[in-house]
Tab-separated table of C-alpha atoms in Angstrom:
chain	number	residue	atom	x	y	z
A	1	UNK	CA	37.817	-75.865	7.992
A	2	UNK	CA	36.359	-74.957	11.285
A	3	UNK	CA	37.810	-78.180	12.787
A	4	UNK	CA	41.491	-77.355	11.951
A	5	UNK	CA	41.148	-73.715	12.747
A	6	UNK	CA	39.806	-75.094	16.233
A	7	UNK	CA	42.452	-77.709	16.622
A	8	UNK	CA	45.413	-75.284	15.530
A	9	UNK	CA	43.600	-72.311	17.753
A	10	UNK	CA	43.084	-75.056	20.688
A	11	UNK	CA	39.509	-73.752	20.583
A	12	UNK	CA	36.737	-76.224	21.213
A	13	UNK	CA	34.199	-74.301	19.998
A	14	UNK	CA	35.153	-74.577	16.708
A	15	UNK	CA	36.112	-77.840	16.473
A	16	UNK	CA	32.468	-78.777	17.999
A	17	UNK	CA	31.325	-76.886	15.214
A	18	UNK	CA	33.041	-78.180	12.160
A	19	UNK	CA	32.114	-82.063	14.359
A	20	UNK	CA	28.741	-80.796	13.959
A	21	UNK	CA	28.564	-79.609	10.276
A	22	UNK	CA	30.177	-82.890	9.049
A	23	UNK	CA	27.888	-84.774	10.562
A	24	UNK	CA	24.368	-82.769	9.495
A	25	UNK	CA	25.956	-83.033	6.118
A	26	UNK	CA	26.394	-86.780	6.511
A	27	UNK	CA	22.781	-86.871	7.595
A	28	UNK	CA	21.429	-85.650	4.820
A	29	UNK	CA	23.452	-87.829	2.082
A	30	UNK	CA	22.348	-91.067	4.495
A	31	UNK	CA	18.717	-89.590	4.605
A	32	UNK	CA	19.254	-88.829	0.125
A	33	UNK	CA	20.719	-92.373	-0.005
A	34	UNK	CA	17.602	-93.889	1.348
A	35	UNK	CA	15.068	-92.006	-0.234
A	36	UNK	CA	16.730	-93.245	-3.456
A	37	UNK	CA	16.624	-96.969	-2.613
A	38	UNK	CA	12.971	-96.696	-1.519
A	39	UNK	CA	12.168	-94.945	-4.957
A	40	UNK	CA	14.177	-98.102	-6.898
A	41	UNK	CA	12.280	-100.494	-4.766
A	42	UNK	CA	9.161	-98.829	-5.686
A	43	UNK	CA	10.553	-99.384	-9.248
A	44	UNK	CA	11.653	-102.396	-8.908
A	45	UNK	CA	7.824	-103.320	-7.999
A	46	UNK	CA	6.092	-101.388	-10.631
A	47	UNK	CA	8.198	-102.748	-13.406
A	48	UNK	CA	7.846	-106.870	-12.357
A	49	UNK	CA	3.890	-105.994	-12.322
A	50	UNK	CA	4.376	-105.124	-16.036
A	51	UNK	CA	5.851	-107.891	-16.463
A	52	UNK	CA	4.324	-111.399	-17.180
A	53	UNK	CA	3.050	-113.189	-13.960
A	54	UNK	CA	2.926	-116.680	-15.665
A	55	UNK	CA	3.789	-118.584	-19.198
A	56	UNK	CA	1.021	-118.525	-21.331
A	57	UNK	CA	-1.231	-121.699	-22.517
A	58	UNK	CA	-0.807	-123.421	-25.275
A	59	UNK	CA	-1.921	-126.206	-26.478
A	60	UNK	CA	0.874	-126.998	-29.010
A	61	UNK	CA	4.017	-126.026	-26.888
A	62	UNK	CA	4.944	-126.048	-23.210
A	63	UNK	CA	5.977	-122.593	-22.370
A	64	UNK	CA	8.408	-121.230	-18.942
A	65	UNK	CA	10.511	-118.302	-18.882
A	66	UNK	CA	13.096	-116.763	-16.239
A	67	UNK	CA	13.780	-113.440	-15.558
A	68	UNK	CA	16.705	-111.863	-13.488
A	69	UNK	CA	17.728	-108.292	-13.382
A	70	UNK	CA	21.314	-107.532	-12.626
A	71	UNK	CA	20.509	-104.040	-10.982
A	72	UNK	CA	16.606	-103.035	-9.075
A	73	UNK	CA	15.293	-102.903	-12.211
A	74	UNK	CA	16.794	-104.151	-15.773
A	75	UNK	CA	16.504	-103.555	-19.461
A	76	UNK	CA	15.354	-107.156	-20.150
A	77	UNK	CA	12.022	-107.870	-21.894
A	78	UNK	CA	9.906	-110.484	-22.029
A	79	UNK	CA	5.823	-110.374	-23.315
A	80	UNK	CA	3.319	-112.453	-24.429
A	81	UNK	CA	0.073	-111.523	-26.802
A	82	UNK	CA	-2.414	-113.783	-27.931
A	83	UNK	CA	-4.479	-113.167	-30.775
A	84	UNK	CA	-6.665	-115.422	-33.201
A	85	UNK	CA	-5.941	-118.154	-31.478
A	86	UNK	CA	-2.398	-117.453	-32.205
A	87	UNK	CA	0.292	-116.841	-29.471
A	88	UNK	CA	2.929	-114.046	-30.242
A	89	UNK	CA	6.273	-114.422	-27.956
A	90	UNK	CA	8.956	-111.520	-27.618
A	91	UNK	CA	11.949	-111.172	-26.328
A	92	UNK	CA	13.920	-107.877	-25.955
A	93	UNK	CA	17.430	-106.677	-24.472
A	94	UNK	CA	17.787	-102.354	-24.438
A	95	UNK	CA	21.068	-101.618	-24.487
A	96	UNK	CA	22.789	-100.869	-20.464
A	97	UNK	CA	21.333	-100.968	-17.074
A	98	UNK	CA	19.218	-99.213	-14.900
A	99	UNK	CA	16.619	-96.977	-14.439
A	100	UNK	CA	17.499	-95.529	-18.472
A	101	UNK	CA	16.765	-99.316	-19.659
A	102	UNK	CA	13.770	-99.340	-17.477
A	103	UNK	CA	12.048	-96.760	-18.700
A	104	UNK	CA	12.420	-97.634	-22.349
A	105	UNK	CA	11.091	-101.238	-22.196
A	106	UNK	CA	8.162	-99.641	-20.659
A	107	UNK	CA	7.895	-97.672	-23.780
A	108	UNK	CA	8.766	-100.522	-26.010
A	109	UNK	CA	5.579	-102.707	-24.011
A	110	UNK	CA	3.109	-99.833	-24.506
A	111	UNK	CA	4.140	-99.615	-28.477
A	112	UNK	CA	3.927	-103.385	-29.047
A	113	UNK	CA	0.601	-103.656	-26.924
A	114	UNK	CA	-1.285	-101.672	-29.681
A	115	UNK	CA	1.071	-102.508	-32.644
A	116	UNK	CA	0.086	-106.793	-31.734
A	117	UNK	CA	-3.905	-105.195	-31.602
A	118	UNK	CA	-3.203	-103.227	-34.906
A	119	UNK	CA	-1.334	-106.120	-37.367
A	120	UNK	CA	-0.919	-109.577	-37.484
A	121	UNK	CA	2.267	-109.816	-39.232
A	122	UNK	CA	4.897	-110.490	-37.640
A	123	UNK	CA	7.053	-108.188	-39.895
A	124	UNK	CA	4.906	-105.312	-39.721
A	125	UNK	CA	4.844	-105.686	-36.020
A	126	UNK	CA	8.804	-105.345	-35.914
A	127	UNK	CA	8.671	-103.083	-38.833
A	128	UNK	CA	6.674	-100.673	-36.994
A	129	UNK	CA	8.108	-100.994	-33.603
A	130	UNK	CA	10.874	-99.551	-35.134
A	131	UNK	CA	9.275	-96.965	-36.785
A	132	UNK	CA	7.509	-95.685	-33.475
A	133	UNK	CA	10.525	-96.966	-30.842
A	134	UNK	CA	13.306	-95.248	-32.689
A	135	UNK	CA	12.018	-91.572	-33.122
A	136	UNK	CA	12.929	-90.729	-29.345
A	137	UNK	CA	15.401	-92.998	-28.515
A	138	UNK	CA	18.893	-91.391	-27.324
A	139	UNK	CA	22.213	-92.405	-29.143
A	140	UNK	CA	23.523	-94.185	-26.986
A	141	UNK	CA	20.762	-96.625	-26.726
A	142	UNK	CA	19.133	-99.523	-28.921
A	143	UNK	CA	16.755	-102.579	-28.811
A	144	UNK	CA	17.590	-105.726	-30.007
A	145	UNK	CA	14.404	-108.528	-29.649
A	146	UNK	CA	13.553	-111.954	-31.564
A	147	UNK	CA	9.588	-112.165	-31.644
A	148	UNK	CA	8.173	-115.693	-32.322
A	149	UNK	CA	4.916	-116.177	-33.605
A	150	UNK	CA	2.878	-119.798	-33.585
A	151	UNK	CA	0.054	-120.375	-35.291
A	152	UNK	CA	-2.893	-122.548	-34.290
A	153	UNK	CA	-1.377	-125.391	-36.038
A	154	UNK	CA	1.807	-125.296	-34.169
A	155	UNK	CA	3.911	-123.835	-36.951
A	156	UNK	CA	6.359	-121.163	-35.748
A	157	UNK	CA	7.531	-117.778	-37.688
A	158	UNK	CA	10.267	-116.254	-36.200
A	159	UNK	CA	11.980	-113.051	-36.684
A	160	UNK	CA	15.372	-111.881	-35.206
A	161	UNK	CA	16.424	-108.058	-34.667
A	162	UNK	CA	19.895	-108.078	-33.812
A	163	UNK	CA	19.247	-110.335	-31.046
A	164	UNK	CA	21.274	-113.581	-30.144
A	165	UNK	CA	20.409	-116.558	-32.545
A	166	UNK	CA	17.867	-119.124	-30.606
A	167	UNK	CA	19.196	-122.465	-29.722
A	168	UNK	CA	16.839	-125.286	-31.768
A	169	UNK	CA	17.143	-129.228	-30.186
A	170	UNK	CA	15.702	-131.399	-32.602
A	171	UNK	CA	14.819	-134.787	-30.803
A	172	UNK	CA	15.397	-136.562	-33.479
A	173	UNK	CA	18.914	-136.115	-34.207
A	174	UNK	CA	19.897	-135.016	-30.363
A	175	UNK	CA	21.643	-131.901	-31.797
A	176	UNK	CA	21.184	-128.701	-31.157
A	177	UNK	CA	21.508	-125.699	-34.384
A	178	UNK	CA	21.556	-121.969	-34.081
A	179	UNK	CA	18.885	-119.851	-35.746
A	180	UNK	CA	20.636	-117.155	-36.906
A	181	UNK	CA	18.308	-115.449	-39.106
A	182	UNK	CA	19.156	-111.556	-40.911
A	183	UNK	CA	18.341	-108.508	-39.059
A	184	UNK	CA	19.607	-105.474	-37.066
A	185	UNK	CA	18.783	-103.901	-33.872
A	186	UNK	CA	16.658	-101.189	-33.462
A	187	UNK	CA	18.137	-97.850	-32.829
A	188	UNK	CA	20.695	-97.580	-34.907
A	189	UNK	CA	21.361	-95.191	-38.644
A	190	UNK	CA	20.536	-98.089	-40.878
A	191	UNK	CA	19.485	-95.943	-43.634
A	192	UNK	CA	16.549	-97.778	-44.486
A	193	UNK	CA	18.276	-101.200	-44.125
A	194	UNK	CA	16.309	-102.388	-41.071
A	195	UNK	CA	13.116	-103.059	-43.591
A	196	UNK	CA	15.009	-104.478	-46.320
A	197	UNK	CA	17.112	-107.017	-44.421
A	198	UNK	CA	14.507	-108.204	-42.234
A	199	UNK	CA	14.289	-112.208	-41.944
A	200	UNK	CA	11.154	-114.267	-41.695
A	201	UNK	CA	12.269	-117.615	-40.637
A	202	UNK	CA	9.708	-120.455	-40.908
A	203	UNK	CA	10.274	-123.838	-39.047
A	204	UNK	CA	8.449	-126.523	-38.732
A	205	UNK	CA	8.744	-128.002	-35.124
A	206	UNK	CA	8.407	-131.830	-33.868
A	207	UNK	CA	7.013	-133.295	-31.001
A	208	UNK	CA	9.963	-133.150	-28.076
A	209	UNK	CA	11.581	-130.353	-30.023
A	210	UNK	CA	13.151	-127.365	-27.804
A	211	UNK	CA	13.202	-123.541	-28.522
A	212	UNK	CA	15.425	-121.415	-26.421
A	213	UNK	CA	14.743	-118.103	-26.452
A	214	UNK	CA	17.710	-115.825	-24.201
A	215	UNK	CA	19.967	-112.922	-23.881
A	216	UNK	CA	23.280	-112.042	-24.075
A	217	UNK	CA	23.036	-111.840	-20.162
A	218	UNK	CA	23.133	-115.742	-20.228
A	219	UNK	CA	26.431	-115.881	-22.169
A	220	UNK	CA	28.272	-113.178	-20.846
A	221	UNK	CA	27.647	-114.265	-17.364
A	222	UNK	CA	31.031	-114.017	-15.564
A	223	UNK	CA	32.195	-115.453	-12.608
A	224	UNK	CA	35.086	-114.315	-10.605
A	225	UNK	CA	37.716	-115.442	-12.663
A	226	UNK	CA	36.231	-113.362	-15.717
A	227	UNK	CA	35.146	-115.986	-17.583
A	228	UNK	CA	31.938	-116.191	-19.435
A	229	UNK	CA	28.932	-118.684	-19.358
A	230	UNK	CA	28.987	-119.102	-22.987
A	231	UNK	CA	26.477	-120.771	-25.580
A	232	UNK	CA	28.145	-124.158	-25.721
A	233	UNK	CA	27.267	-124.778	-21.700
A	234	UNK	CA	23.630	-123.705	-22.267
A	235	UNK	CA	23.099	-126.257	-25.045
A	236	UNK	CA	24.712	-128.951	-23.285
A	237	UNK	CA	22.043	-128.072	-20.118
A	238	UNK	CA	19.058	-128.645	-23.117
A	239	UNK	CA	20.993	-131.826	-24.691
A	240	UNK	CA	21.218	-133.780	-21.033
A	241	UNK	CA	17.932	-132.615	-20.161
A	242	UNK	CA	15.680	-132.436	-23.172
A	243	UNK	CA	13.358	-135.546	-21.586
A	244	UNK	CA	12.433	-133.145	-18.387
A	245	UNK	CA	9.735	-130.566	-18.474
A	246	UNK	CA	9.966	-127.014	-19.691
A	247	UNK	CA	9.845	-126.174	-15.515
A	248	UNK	CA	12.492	-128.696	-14.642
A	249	UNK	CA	14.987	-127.562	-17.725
A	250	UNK	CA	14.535	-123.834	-16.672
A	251	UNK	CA	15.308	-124.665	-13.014
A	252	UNK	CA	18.570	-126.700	-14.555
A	253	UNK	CA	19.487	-123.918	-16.355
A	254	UNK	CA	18.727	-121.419	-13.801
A	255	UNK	CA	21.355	-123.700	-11.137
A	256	UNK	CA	23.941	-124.003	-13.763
A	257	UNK	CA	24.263	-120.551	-14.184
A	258	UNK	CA	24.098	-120.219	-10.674
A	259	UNK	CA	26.742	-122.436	-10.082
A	260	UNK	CA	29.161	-120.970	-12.816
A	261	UNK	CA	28.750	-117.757	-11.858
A	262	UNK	CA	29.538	-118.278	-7.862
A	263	UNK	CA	29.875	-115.104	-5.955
A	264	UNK	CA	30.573	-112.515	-8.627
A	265	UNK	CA	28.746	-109.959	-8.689
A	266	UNK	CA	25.765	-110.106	-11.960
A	267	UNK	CA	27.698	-107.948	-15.060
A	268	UNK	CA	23.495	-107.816	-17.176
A	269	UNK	CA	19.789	-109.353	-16.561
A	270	UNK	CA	19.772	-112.771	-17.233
A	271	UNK	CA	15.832	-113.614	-19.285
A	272	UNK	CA	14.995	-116.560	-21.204
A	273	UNK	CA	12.296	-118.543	-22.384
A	274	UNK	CA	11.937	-122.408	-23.428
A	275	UNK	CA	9.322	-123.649	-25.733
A	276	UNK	CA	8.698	-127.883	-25.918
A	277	UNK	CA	6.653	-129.264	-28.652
A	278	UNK	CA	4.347	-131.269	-27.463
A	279	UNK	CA	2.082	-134.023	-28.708
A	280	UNK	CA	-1.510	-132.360	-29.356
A	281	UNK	CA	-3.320	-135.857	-27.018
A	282	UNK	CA	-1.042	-134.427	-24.514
């Protein structure tokens, strides 16, 4: 305003003035703009300290994960609890992006830190992370997770929320199946359904059998033509490459997606973890 009064006026006083105004004003959104990206990279640190700093040991299964947030910090989550001599593996996507997401897989880590001290069923573990994770959660929002227990013997119960199905390779046959077992996600009305259509899904795994454990960040990957990763390129990456290590698949999988993707910009957080049988002598 003082600008154009100055430059209609011819008065330079003014139009110093309105010069100077814009720029104090630009100042301070520069000076808000950075104090924001040092708070996100401050979160950004916090959160991968909560998360896991290397795969667990175990001496039935080979175990690697990945973990890639689209934004600072993601929504993704990935934990692992050992207990009895028993290893308990989840897996977890919160609905969006963000600092929102952030914040409540911190709250679903803390619940399922004292629920995997409190029960060793793996139903009343999910059962009750509902129970505790829904009360506060906002509308808009909701978990969906597979957790995947193995015993001491190697045996594996599995149980899947809502979540994508897990990709099985069975050495034997070279194929790959879909574990698609019932449930919902957390955070929605269900009316009590969430308890009653539960799945516990029991499997028997070989030596050189493969466990893929992901998100729908994987598959709905785009790259600049819009198109999307999809499932069927992720089990073809397992199928060629089921002889490597769990380390060696992850960093094939990791480069495919890569590759796919180009220079588009990440749409979600990419997470997954691979699980290999392996021979007990081994």
């Amino acid at each position: 305003f003082f600008f154009i009064v100055g430059y209609i006026q011819v008065n330079n006083f003014y139009m110093f003035f309105g010069f100077v105004i814009v720029n104090v004003l630009l100042a301070f959104e520069v000076a808000d703009k950075l104090a924001t990206k040092n708070e996100l990279d401050l979160a950004r640190k916090i959160q991968n300290t909560l998360l896991p700093q290397e795969s667990p040991k175990n001496k039935n299964y080979s175990i690697s994960f990945s973990y890639e947030s689209a934004r600072e910090v993601g929504g993704d989550y990935i934990d692992f609890f050992a207990k009895n001599g028993n290893e308990l593996i989840v897996i977890g996507d919160i609905s969006g992006k963000g600092i929102a997401a952030a914040l409540y897989m911190v709250r679903v880590q803390a619940i399922l830190n004292l629920l995997t001290d409190t029960f060793d069923d793996l139903k009343e573990v999910v059962v009750n992370l509902k129970k505790y994770f829904s009360t506060k959660l906002s509308r808009e929002f909701f978990l969906t997770l597979t957790a995947v227990k193995i015993f001491d013997d190697g045996k594996i119960n599995m149980i899947r929320a809502g979540h994508p199905p897990v990709l099985y390779f069975k050495k034997s046959s070279n194929e790959i199946c879909e574990i698609n077992s019932k449930g919902m996600g957390i955070g929605f009305n269900d009316k009590g359904l969430f308890e009653k259509t539960l799945e516990v899904s029991e499997i028997e795994v070989e030596t050189g059998d493969i466990l893929l454990l992901y998100t729908d960040g994987i598959t709905e990957a785009m790259n600049e033509a819009k198109m999307q990763y999809g499932i069927d390129r992720m089990k073809k990456v397992i199928q060629n490459n089921s002889e490597k290590t769990v380390e060696e698949i992850k960093e094939k999988l990791n480069r495919s997606i890569k590759a796919f993707v180009g220079q588009a910009d990440p749409n979600d957080d990419i997470t997954f973890i691979l699980l290999k049988k392996e021979n007990h002598s081994s």
